[in-house]
Amino acid sequence: KEALIILEKNGSQENKLAYQKVLFYSGLQSFTDGEYQTALKQFEKAVSQQKDALITARAAFWKGETQFVLDDFKNALLTFKQFVGFGEAINTPEFKNCNYNIAYAYFKMKEYDQAGNYFQKQIEKQIEKQIEKGTDKVRLNDAYLRLADCRFVTSKYGAAMEAYAKVIEQKSVDADYAAFQKAISYGFVSKNDKKIEDLNKLIANYSKSQYRDDALFELGNTYVAEKNYVLAIKAYDQLLSEFNKGSYASKSILRQGL
């Protein structure tokens, strides 16, 4: 901050490069401290200086990141795309995750087709890099999960199931959610036998899952749809024994009666 004060007073041409760098690093410090409005102003100034192409590109990325944190998703998207357009962007440490950030901006704007396409690009890039250096598994897993959600929301259930299967395969913390969503997807493509199979797997494999009651209720309903009333009653019984005060309890009793 003191360096900024000195450099702003002395605006000579030879100090412009130092000024841009100090603006950028000061912006990062403000971002880390949660002072997002201050950080945004500093990144904007750093981009406008355009003395060091690498710093200009990095400042643009972090400007977009700050706009995203401030819920200005439309401008964040524009800024991330501006960042990609800089020639030096490819040489920045931020470049490897640019598709991920663009994808999330689209996702927050509910433009799920575009979001899915960029999550797919992020996955492809990470898998390609994995061959050489290993990869960021948490980010890769999240990209698969969001890709699956994007395809699910846009009724592309085949593509959604493939992506959910990858999340399950990686045994991540979201594997139970992916297993539930994959099972539900089978119902939308009229494959109730596979839906029942996957719901039973979820119930057997994830005893502590927060989606367990959802799975038992869906299982009972799917058995009803298939006219397998004995197994439907059994599923509702299990739901009531495990979640007798849960949100599905009264609905399960009613369906049992029916």
PDB file of C-alpha atoms in Angstrom:
ATOM      1  CA  LYS A   1       0.000   0.000   0.000  1.00  0.00           C
ATOM      2  CA  GLU A   2       2.861   2.351   0.806  1.00  0.00           C
ATOM      3  CA  ALA A   3       4.504   1.512  -2.534  1.00  0.00           C
ATOM      4  CA  LEU A   4       1.255   2.411  -4.302  1.00  0.00           C
ATOM      5  CA  ILE A   5       1.118   5.808  -2.598  1.00  0.00           C
ATOM      6  CA  ILE A   6       4.714   6.591  -3.631  1.00  0.00           C
ATOM      7  CA  LEU A   7       4.235   5.398  -7.224  1.00  0.00           C
ATOM      8  CA  GLU A   8       0.958   7.306  -7.646  1.00  0.00           C
ATOM      9  CA  LYS A   9       2.692  10.523  -6.565  1.00  0.00           C
ATOM     10  CA  ASN A  10       5.602   9.897  -8.916  1.00  0.00           C
ATOM     11  CA  GLY A  11       3.881   9.084 -12.201  1.00  0.00           C
ATOM     12  CA  SER A  12       7.026   9.130 -14.347  1.00  0.00           C
ATOM     13  CA  GLN A  13       7.169   6.802 -17.358  1.00  0.00           C
ATOM     14  CA  GLU A  14       9.987   4.630 -15.957  1.00  0.00           C
ATOM     15  CA  ASN A  15       7.844   3.827 -12.901  1.00  0.00           C
ATOM     16  CA  LYS A  16       4.805   2.649 -14.897  1.00  0.00           C
ATOM     17  CA  LEU A  17       5.954  -1.000 -15.022  1.00  0.00           C
ATOM     18  CA  ALA A  18       6.576  -1.096 -11.267  1.00  0.00           C
ATOM     19  CA  TYR A  19       3.223   0.624 -10.706  1.00  0.00           C
ATOM     20  CA  GLN A  20       1.359  -2.048 -12.706  1.00  0.00           C
ATOM     21  CA  LYS A  21       3.034  -4.867 -10.759  1.00  0.00           C
ATOM     22  CA  VAL A  22       2.322  -3.251  -7.396  1.00  0.00           C
ATOM     23  CA  LEU A  23      -1.317  -2.704  -8.419  1.00  0.00           C
ATOM     24  CA  PHE A  24      -1.640  -6.386  -9.356  1.00  0.00           C
ATOM     25  CA  TYR A  25      -0.058  -7.797  -6.189  1.00  0.00           C
ATOM     26  CA  SER A  26      -1.929  -5.321  -4.036  1.00  0.00           C
ATOM     27  CA  GLY A  27      -5.118  -6.524  -5.743  1.00  0.00           C
ATOM     28  CA  LEU A  28      -4.247 -10.135  -4.858  1.00  0.00           C
ATOM     29  CA  GLN A  29      -3.683  -9.091  -1.237  1.00  0.00           C
ATOM     30  CA  SER A  30      -7.025  -7.279  -1.115  1.00  0.00           C
ATOM     31  CA  PHE A  31      -8.747 -10.319  -2.687  1.00  0.00           C
ATOM     32  CA  THR A  32      -7.197 -12.640  -0.082  1.00  0.00           C
ATOM     33  CA  ASP A  33      -8.349 -10.278   2.677  1.00  0.00           C
ATOM     34  CA  GLY A  34     -11.913 -10.316   1.315  1.00  0.00           C
ATOM     35  CA  GLU A  35     -11.795  -6.657   0.252  1.00  0.00           C
ATOM     36  CA  TYR A  36     -13.326  -7.416  -3.141  1.00  0.00           C
ATOM     37  CA  GLN A  37     -14.382  -3.912  -4.220  1.00  0.00           C
ATOM     38  CA  THR A  38     -10.866  -2.616  -3.530  1.00  0.00           C
ATOM     39  CA  ALA A  39      -9.346  -5.616  -5.322  1.00  0.00           C
ATOM     40  CA  LEU A  40     -11.572  -5.016  -8.354  1.00  0.00           C
ATOM     41  CA  LYS A  41     -10.423  -1.404  -8.683  1.00  0.00           C
ATOM     42  CA  GLN A  42      -6.774  -2.432  -8.385  1.00  0.00           C
ATOM     43  CA  PHE A  43      -7.093  -5.180 -11.012  1.00  0.00           C
ATOM     44  CA  GLU A  44      -8.916  -2.808 -13.368  1.00  0.00           C
ATOM     45  CA  LYS A  45      -6.117  -0.251 -13.017  1.00  0.00           C
ATOM     46  CA  ALA A  46      -3.479  -2.974 -13.533  1.00  0.00           C
ATOM     47  CA  VAL A  47      -5.169  -4.125 -16.762  1.00  0.00           C
ATOM     48  CA  SER A  48      -5.383  -0.559 -18.059  1.00  0.00           C
ATOM     49  CA  GLN A  49      -1.616   0.053 -17.578  1.00  0.00           C
ATOM     50  CA  GLN A  50      -0.593  -2.643 -20.137  1.00  0.00           C
ATOM     51  CA  LYS A  51       3.147  -2.354 -19.489  1.00  0.00           C
ATOM     52  CA  ASP A  52       3.875  -6.037 -18.811  1.00  0.00           C
ATOM     53  CA  ALA A  53       1.771  -8.374 -21.006  1.00  0.00           C
ATOM     54  CA  LEU A  54       1.956 -11.235 -18.480  1.00  0.00           C
ATOM     55  CA  ILE A  55       0.805  -9.027 -15.576  1.00  0.00           C
ATOM     56  CA  THR A  56      -1.955  -7.546 -17.785  1.00  0.00           C
ATOM     57  CA  ALA A  57      -3.276 -11.050 -18.536  1.00  0.00           C
ATOM     58  CA  ARG A  58      -3.070 -12.205 -14.909  1.00  0.00           C
ATOM     59  CA  ALA A  59      -4.793  -9.029 -13.691  1.00  0.00           C
ATOM     60  CA  ALA A  60      -7.617  -9.648 -16.188  1.00  0.00           C
ATOM     61  CA  PHE A  61      -8.116 -13.186 -14.858  1.00  0.00           C
ATOM     62  CA  TRP A  62      -8.290 -11.986 -11.256  1.00  0.00           C
ATOM     63  CA  LYS A  63     -10.578  -9.137 -12.232  1.00  0.00           C
ATOM     64  CA  GLY A  64     -12.961 -11.806 -13.584  1.00  0.00           C
ATOM     65  CA  GLU A  65     -12.530 -13.909 -10.441  1.00  0.00           C
ATOM     66  CA  THR A  66     -13.398 -10.876  -8.286  1.00  0.00           C
ATOM     67  CA  GLN A  67     -16.480 -10.071 -10.392  1.00  0.00           C
ATOM     68  CA  PHE A  68     -17.556 -13.711  -9.993  1.00  0.00           C
ATOM     69  CA  VAL A  69     -17.211 -13.532  -6.196  1.00  0.00           C
ATOM     70  CA  LEU A  70     -19.289 -10.333  -6.296  1.00  0.00           C
ATOM     71  CA  ASP A  71     -22.031 -12.239  -8.225  1.00  0.00           C
ATOM     72  CA  ASP A  72     -21.482 -10.159 -11.376  1.00  0.00           C
ATOM     73  CA  PHE A  73     -21.466 -13.282 -13.528  1.00  0.00           C
ATOM     74  CA  LYS A  74     -22.121 -11.582 -16.861  1.00  0.00           C
ATOM     75  CA  ASN A  75     -19.097  -9.296 -16.571  1.00  0.00           C
ATOM     76  CA  ALA A  76     -17.007 -12.089 -15.066  1.00  0.00           C
ATOM     77  CA  LEU A  77     -17.674 -14.155 -18.185  1.00  0.00           C
ATOM     78  CA  LEU A  78     -16.674 -11.266 -20.470  1.00  0.00           C
ATOM     79  CA  THR A  79     -13.489 -10.700 -18.461  1.00  0.00           C
ATOM     80  CA  PHE A  80     -12.512 -14.392 -18.474  1.00  0.00           C
ATOM     81  CA  LYS A  81     -12.940 -14.408 -22.250  1.00  0.00           C
ATOM     82  CA  GLN A  82     -10.862 -11.220 -22.486  1.00  0.00           C
ATOM     83  CA  PHE A  83      -8.157 -13.021 -20.476  1.00  0.00           C
ATOM     84  CA  VAL A  84      -8.135 -15.960 -22.916  1.00  0.00           C
ATOM     85  CA  GLY A  85      -7.718 -13.478 -25.764  1.00  0.00           C
ATOM     86  CA  PHE A  86      -4.428 -12.105 -24.394  1.00  0.00           C
ATOM     87  CA  GLY A  87      -1.358 -13.579 -26.111  1.00  0.00           C
ATOM     88  CA  GLU A  88       0.472 -14.058 -22.802  1.00  0.00           C
ATOM     89  CA  ALA A  89      -2.482 -15.772 -21.114  1.00  0.00           C
ATOM     90  CA  ILE A  90      -1.162 -19.226 -22.079  1.00  0.00           C
ATOM     91  CA  ASN A  91       2.011 -18.546 -20.055  1.00  0.00           C
ATOM     92  CA  THR A  92       0.164 -17.692 -16.824  1.00  0.00           C
ATOM     93  CA  PRO A  93      -0.484 -20.174 -13.995  1.00  0.00           C
ATOM     94  CA  GLU A  94      -4.200 -19.253 -14.213  1.00  0.00           C
ATOM     95  CA  PHE A  95      -4.592 -20.431 -17.818  1.00  0.00           C
ATOM     96  CA  LYS A  96      -4.960 -24.130 -16.946  1.00  0.00           C
ATOM     97  CA  ASN A  97      -8.290 -23.398 -15.189  1.00  0.00           C
ATOM     98  CA  CYS A  98      -9.766 -20.781 -17.534  1.00  0.00           C
ATOM     99  CA  ASN A  99     -12.340 -23.185 -19.035  1.00  0.00           C
ATOM    100  CA  TYR A 100     -13.458 -24.141 -15.522  1.00  0.00           C
ATOM    101  CA  ASN A 101     -14.029 -20.495 -14.587  1.00  0.00           C
ATOM    102  CA  ILE A 102     -15.865 -19.729 -17.830  1.00  0.00           C
ATOM    103  CA  ALA A 103     -18.008 -22.833 -17.286  1.00  0.00           C
ATOM    104  CA  TYR A 104     -19.003 -21.720 -13.785  1.00  0.00           C
ATOM    105  CA  ALA A 105     -19.913 -18.235 -15.023  1.00  0.00           C
ATOM    106  CA  TYR A 106     -22.269 -19.798 -17.603  1.00  0.00           C
ATOM    107  CA  PHE A 107     -23.549 -22.224 -14.927  1.00  0.00           C
ATOM    108  CA  LYS A 108     -24.435 -19.374 -12.558  1.00  0.00           C
ATOM    109  CA  MET A 109     -26.247 -17.622 -15.433  1.00  0.00           C
ATOM    110  CA  LYS A 110     -28.248 -20.850 -16.019  1.00  0.00           C
ATOM    111  CA  GLU A 111     -26.839 -21.229 -19.544  1.00  0.00           C
ATOM    112  CA  TYR A 112     -26.366 -24.946 -19.015  1.00  0.00           C
ATOM    113  CA  ASP A 113     -25.519 -26.042 -22.560  1.00  0.00           C
ATOM    114  CA  GLN A 114     -22.591 -23.614 -22.760  1.00  0.00           C
ATOM    115  CA  ALA A 115     -21.551 -24.394 -19.189  1.00  0.00           C
ATOM    116  CA  GLY A 116     -21.483 -28.108 -19.989  1.00  0.00           C
ATOM    117  CA  ASN A 117     -19.362 -27.522 -23.084  1.00  0.00           C
ATOM    118  CA  TYR A 118     -16.745 -25.625 -21.080  1.00  0.00           C
ATOM    119  CA  PHE A 119     -16.732 -28.189 -18.237  1.00  0.00           C
ATOM    120  CA  GLN A 120     -16.086 -30.777 -20.967  1.00  0.00           C
ATOM    121  CA  LYS A 121     -13.142 -28.705 -22.263  1.00  0.00           C
ATOM    122  CA  GLN A 122     -11.721 -28.465 -18.741  1.00  0.00           C
ATOM    123  CA  ILE A 123     -11.988 -32.248 -18.316  1.00  0.00           C
ATOM    124  CA  GLU A 124     -10.274 -32.913 -21.641  1.00  0.00           C
ATOM    125  CA  LYS A 125      -7.444 -30.503 -20.806  1.00  0.00           C
ATOM    126  CA  GLN A 126      -6.903 -32.003 -17.338  1.00  0.00           C
ATOM    127  CA  ILE A 127      -6.919 -35.583 -18.638  1.00  0.00           C
ATOM    128  CA  GLU A 128      -4.368 -34.600 -21.289  1.00  0.00           C
ATOM    129  CA  LYS A 129      -2.094 -33.034 -18.631  1.00  0.00           C
ATOM    130  CA  GLN A 130      -2.581 -35.969 -16.257  1.00  0.00           C
ATOM    131  CA  ILE A 131      -0.505 -38.173 -18.550  1.00  0.00           C
ATOM    132  CA  GLU A 132       2.552 -35.997 -17.837  1.00  0.00           C
ATOM    133  CA  LYS A 133       2.234 -34.454 -14.380  1.00  0.00           C
ATOM    134  CA  GLY A 134      -0.831 -35.724 -12.547  1.00  0.00           C
ATOM    135  CA  THR A 135      -3.912 -33.544 -12.173  1.00  0.00           C
ATOM    136  CA  ASP A 136      -6.067 -31.582  -9.763  1.00  0.00           C
ATOM    137  CA  LYS A 137      -8.446 -34.405  -8.822  1.00  0.00           C
ATOM    138  CA  VAL A 138     -10.851 -32.270  -6.795  1.00  0.00           C
ATOM    139  CA  ARG A 139     -11.347 -29.845  -9.690  1.00  0.00           C
ATOM    140  CA  LEU A 140     -11.591 -32.705 -12.204  1.00  0.00           C
ATOM    141  CA  ASN A 141     -14.221 -34.466 -10.088  1.00  0.00           C
ATOM    142  CA  ASP A 142     -16.213 -31.240  -9.698  1.00  0.00           C
ATOM    143  CA  ALA A 143     -16.024 -30.615 -13.466  1.00  0.00           C
ATOM    144  CA  TYR A 144     -17.474 -34.106 -14.105  1.00  0.00           C
ATOM    145  CA  LEU A 145     -20.207 -33.482 -11.537  1.00  0.00           C
ATOM    146  CA  ARG A 146     -21.215 -30.098 -12.988  1.00  0.00           C
ATOM    147  CA  LEU A 147     -21.009 -31.446 -16.541  1.00  0.00           C
ATOM    148  CA  ALA A 148     -23.427 -34.191 -15.482  1.00  0.00           C
ATOM    149  CA  ASP A 149     -25.783 -31.675 -13.838  1.00  0.00           C
ATOM    150  CA  CYS A 150     -25.738 -29.487 -16.963  1.00  0.00           C
ATOM    151  CA  ARG A 151     -26.610 -32.435 -19.194  1.00  0.00           C
ATOM    152  CA  PHE A 152     -29.284 -33.612 -16.725  1.00  0.00           C
ATOM    153  CA  VAL A 153     -30.973 -30.189 -16.613  1.00  0.00           C
ATOM    154  CA  THR A 154     -31.023 -30.030 -20.429  1.00  0.00           C
ATOM    155  CA  SER A 155     -32.535 -33.570 -20.624  1.00  0.00           C
ATOM    156  CA  LYS A 156     -29.392 -35.135 -22.162  1.00  0.00           C
ATOM    157  CA  TYR A 157     -29.656 -38.100 -19.843  1.00  0.00           C
ATOM    158  CA  GLY A 158     -27.225 -40.410 -21.650  1.00  0.00           C
ATOM    159  CA  ALA A 159     -24.397 -37.862 -21.401  1.00  0.00           C
ATOM    160  CA  ALA A 160     -25.415 -37.067 -17.804  1.00  0.00           C
ATOM    161  CA  MET A 161     -25.217 -40.734 -16.788  1.00  0.00           C
ATOM    162  CA  GLU A 162     -21.746 -41.098 -18.326  1.00  0.00           C
ATOM    163  CA  ALA A 163     -20.454 -38.126 -16.333  1.00  0.00           C
ATOM    164  CA  TYR A 164     -22.150 -39.251 -13.088  1.00  0.00           C
ATOM    165  CA  ALA A 165     -20.550 -42.682 -13.586  1.00  0.00           C
ATOM    166  CA  LYS A 166     -17.105 -41.005 -13.656  1.00  0.00           C
ATOM    167  CA  VAL A 167     -17.817 -39.311 -10.303  1.00  0.00           C
ATOM    168  CA  ILE A 168     -18.914 -42.654  -8.787  1.00  0.00           C
ATOM    169  CA  GLU A 169     -15.811 -44.351 -10.224  1.00  0.00           C
ATOM    170  CA  GLN A 170     -13.527 -41.789  -8.541  1.00  0.00           C
ATOM    171  CA  LYS A 171     -15.174 -42.488  -5.135  1.00  0.00           C
ATOM    172  CA  SER A 172     -15.351 -38.796  -4.334  1.00  0.00           C
ATOM    173  CA  VAL A 173     -17.348 -37.149  -1.533  1.00  0.00           C
ATOM    174  CA  ASP A 174     -20.152 -36.548  -4.063  1.00  0.00           C
ATOM    175  CA  ALA A 175     -20.327 -40.169  -5.234  1.00  0.00           C
ATOM    176  CA  ASP A 176     -23.643 -40.814  -3.438  1.00  0.00           C
ATOM    177  CA  TYR A 177     -25.240 -37.745  -5.061  1.00  0.00           C
ATOM    178  CA  ALA A 178     -23.956 -38.888  -8.469  1.00  0.00           C
ATOM    179  CA  ALA A 179     -25.313 -42.405  -7.835  1.00  0.00           C
ATOM    180  CA  PHE A 180     -28.756 -40.997  -6.975  1.00  0.00           C
ATOM    181  CA  GLN A 181     -28.836 -38.711 -10.022  1.00  0.00           C
ATOM    182  CA  LYS A 182     -27.687 -41.526 -12.310  1.00  0.00           C
ATOM    183  CA  ALA A 183     -30.496 -43.756 -11.005  1.00  0.00           C
ATOM    184  CA  ILE A 184     -33.083 -40.996 -11.522  1.00  0.00           C
ATOM    185  CA  SER A 185     -31.798 -40.488 -15.076  1.00  0.00           C
ATOM    186  CA  TYR A 186     -32.625 -44.108 -15.927  1.00  0.00           C
ATOM    187  CA  GLY A 187     -36.241 -43.359 -15.016  1.00  0.00           C
ATOM    188  CA  PHE A 188     -36.361 -40.531 -17.568  1.00  0.00           C
ATOM    189  CA  VAL A 189     -35.215 -42.859 -20.362  1.00  0.00           C
ATOM    190  CA  SER A 190     -37.820 -45.520 -19.403  1.00  0.00           C
ATOM    191  CA  LYS A 191     -35.325 -47.990 -17.942  1.00  0.00           C
ATOM    192  CA  ASN A 192     -36.962 -48.674 -14.599  1.00  0.00           C
ATOM    193  CA  ASP A 193     -35.124 -51.985 -14.219  1.00  0.00           C
ATOM    194  CA  LYS A 194     -31.772 -50.141 -14.270  1.00  0.00           C
ATOM    195  CA  LYS A 195     -33.198 -47.408 -12.012  1.00  0.00           C
ATOM    196  CA  ILE A 196     -34.234 -50.016  -9.424  1.00  0.00           C
ATOM    197  CA  GLU A 197     -30.842 -51.725  -9.683  1.00  0.00           C
ATOM    198  CA  ASP A 198     -28.940 -48.449  -9.141  1.00  0.00           C
ATOM    199  CA  LEU A 199     -31.170 -47.318  -6.260  1.00  0.00           C
ATOM    200  CA  ASN A 200     -30.614 -50.665  -4.516  1.00  0.00           C
ATOM    201  CA  LYS A 201     -26.841 -50.263  -5.029  1.00  0.00           C
ATOM    202  CA  LEU A 202     -26.949 -46.773  -3.505  1.00  0.00           C
ATOM    203  CA  ILE A 203     -28.906 -48.031  -0.474  1.00  0.00           C
ATOM    204  CA  ALA A 204     -26.455 -50.943  -0.017  1.00  0.00           C
ATOM    205  CA  ASN A 205     -23.240 -48.942  -0.554  1.00  0.00           C
ATOM    206  CA  TYR A 206     -23.952 -45.590   1.128  1.00  0.00           C
ATOM    207  CA  SER A 207     -25.427 -46.252   4.564  1.00  0.00           C
ATOM    208  CA  LYS A 208     -24.743 -42.680   5.764  1.00  0.00           C
ATOM    209  CA  SER A 209     -25.799 -40.839   2.598  1.00  0.00           C
ATOM    210  CA  GLN A 210     -28.062 -37.799   2.921  1.00  0.00           C
ATOM    211  CA  TYR A 211     -29.837 -39.098  -0.211  1.00  0.00           C
ATOM    212  CA  ARG A 212     -30.729 -42.432   1.406  1.00  0.00           C
ATOM    213  CA  ASP A 213     -34.323 -41.447   2.247  1.00  0.00           C
ATOM    214  CA  ASP A 214     -34.780 -39.988  -1.271  1.00  0.00           C
ATOM    215  CA  ALA A 215     -33.495 -43.259  -2.733  1.00  0.00           C
ATOM    216  CA  LEU A 216     -35.827 -45.429  -0.620  1.00  0.00           C
ATOM    217  CA  PHE A 217     -38.847 -43.283  -1.518  1.00  0.00           C
ATOM    218  CA  GLU A 218     -37.970 -43.349  -5.236  1.00  0.00           C
ATOM    219  CA  LEU A 219     -37.402 -47.105  -5.010  1.00  0.00           C
ATOM    220  CA  GLY A 220     -40.855 -47.643  -3.516  1.00  0.00           C
ATOM    221  CA  ASN A 221     -42.481 -45.422  -6.144  1.00  0.00           C
ATOM    222  CA  THR A 222     -40.652 -47.190  -8.986  1.00  0.00           C
ATOM    223  CA  TYR A 223     -41.760 -50.606  -7.706  1.00  0.00           C
ATOM    224  CA  VAL A 224     -45.331 -49.247  -7.681  1.00  0.00           C
ATOM    225  CA  ALA A 225     -44.947 -48.076 -11.291  1.00  0.00           C
ATOM    226  CA  GLU A 226     -43.767 -51.592 -12.186  1.00  0.00           C
ATOM    227  CA  LYS A 227     -46.757 -53.081 -10.254  1.00  0.00           C
ATOM    228  CA  ASN A 228     -44.390 -54.901  -7.888  1.00  0.00           C
ATOM    229  CA  TYR A 229     -46.432 -54.010  -4.806  1.00  0.00           C
ATOM    230  CA  VAL A 230     -44.784 -56.459  -2.376  1.00  0.00           C
ATOM    231  CA  LEU A 231     -41.335 -54.927  -2.900  1.00  0.00           C
ATOM    232  CA  ALA A 232     -42.852 -51.420  -2.897  1.00  0.00           C
ATOM    233  CA  ILE A 233     -44.315 -51.993   0.576  1.00  0.00           C
ATOM    234  CA  LYS A 234     -40.956 -53.419   1.698  1.00  0.00           C
ATOM    235  CA  ALA A 235     -39.143 -50.243   0.496  1.00  0.00           C
ATOM    236  CA  TYR A 236     -41.658 -47.997   2.269  1.00  0.00           C
ATOM    237  CA  ASP A 237     -41.307 -50.128   5.433  1.00  0.00           C
ATOM    238  CA  GLN A 238     -37.529 -49.673   5.370  1.00  0.00           C
ATOM    239  CA  LEU A 239     -37.923 -45.923   4.832  1.00  0.00           C
ATOM    240  CA  LEU A 240     -40.309 -45.644   7.789  1.00  0.00           C
ATOM    241  CA  SER A 241     -38.071 -47.725  10.059  1.00  0.00           C
ATOM    242  CA  GLU A 242     -34.983 -45.601   9.266  1.00  0.00           C
ATOM    243  CA  PHE A 243     -36.644 -42.185   8.865  1.00  0.00           C
ATOM    244  CA  ASN A 244     -39.889 -42.371  10.842  1.00  0.00           C
ATOM    245  CA  LYS A 245     -39.824 -38.583  11.415  1.00  0.00           C
ATOM    246  CA  GLY A 246     -38.443 -37.673   7.984  1.00  0.00           C
ATOM    247  CA  SER A 247     -40.026 -35.573   5.253  1.00  0.00           C
ATOM    248  CA  TYR A 248     -41.202 -38.698   3.374  1.00  0.00           C
ATOM    249  CA  ALA A 249     -42.831 -40.453   6.348  1.00  0.00           C
ATOM    250  CA  SER A 250     -46.455 -39.330   5.841  1.00  0.00           C
ATOM    251  CA  LYS A 251     -46.246 -39.765   2.042  1.00  0.00           C
ATOM    252  CA  SER A 252     -44.852 -43.297   2.501  1.00  0.00           C
ATOM    253  CA  ILE A 253     -47.686 -44.282   4.877  1.00  0.00           C
ATOM    254  CA  LEU A 254     -50.248 -42.936   2.406  1.00  0.00           C
ATOM    255  CA  ARG A 255     -48.690 -44.839  -0.494  1.00  0.00           C
ATOM    256  CA  GLN A 256     -48.521 -48.017   1.571  1.00  0.00           C
ATOM    257  CA  GLY A 257     -52.247 -47.672   2.255  1.00  0.00           C
ATOM    258  CA  LEU A 258     -52.989 -47.150  -1.436  1.00  0.00           C
TER     259      LEU A 258
END
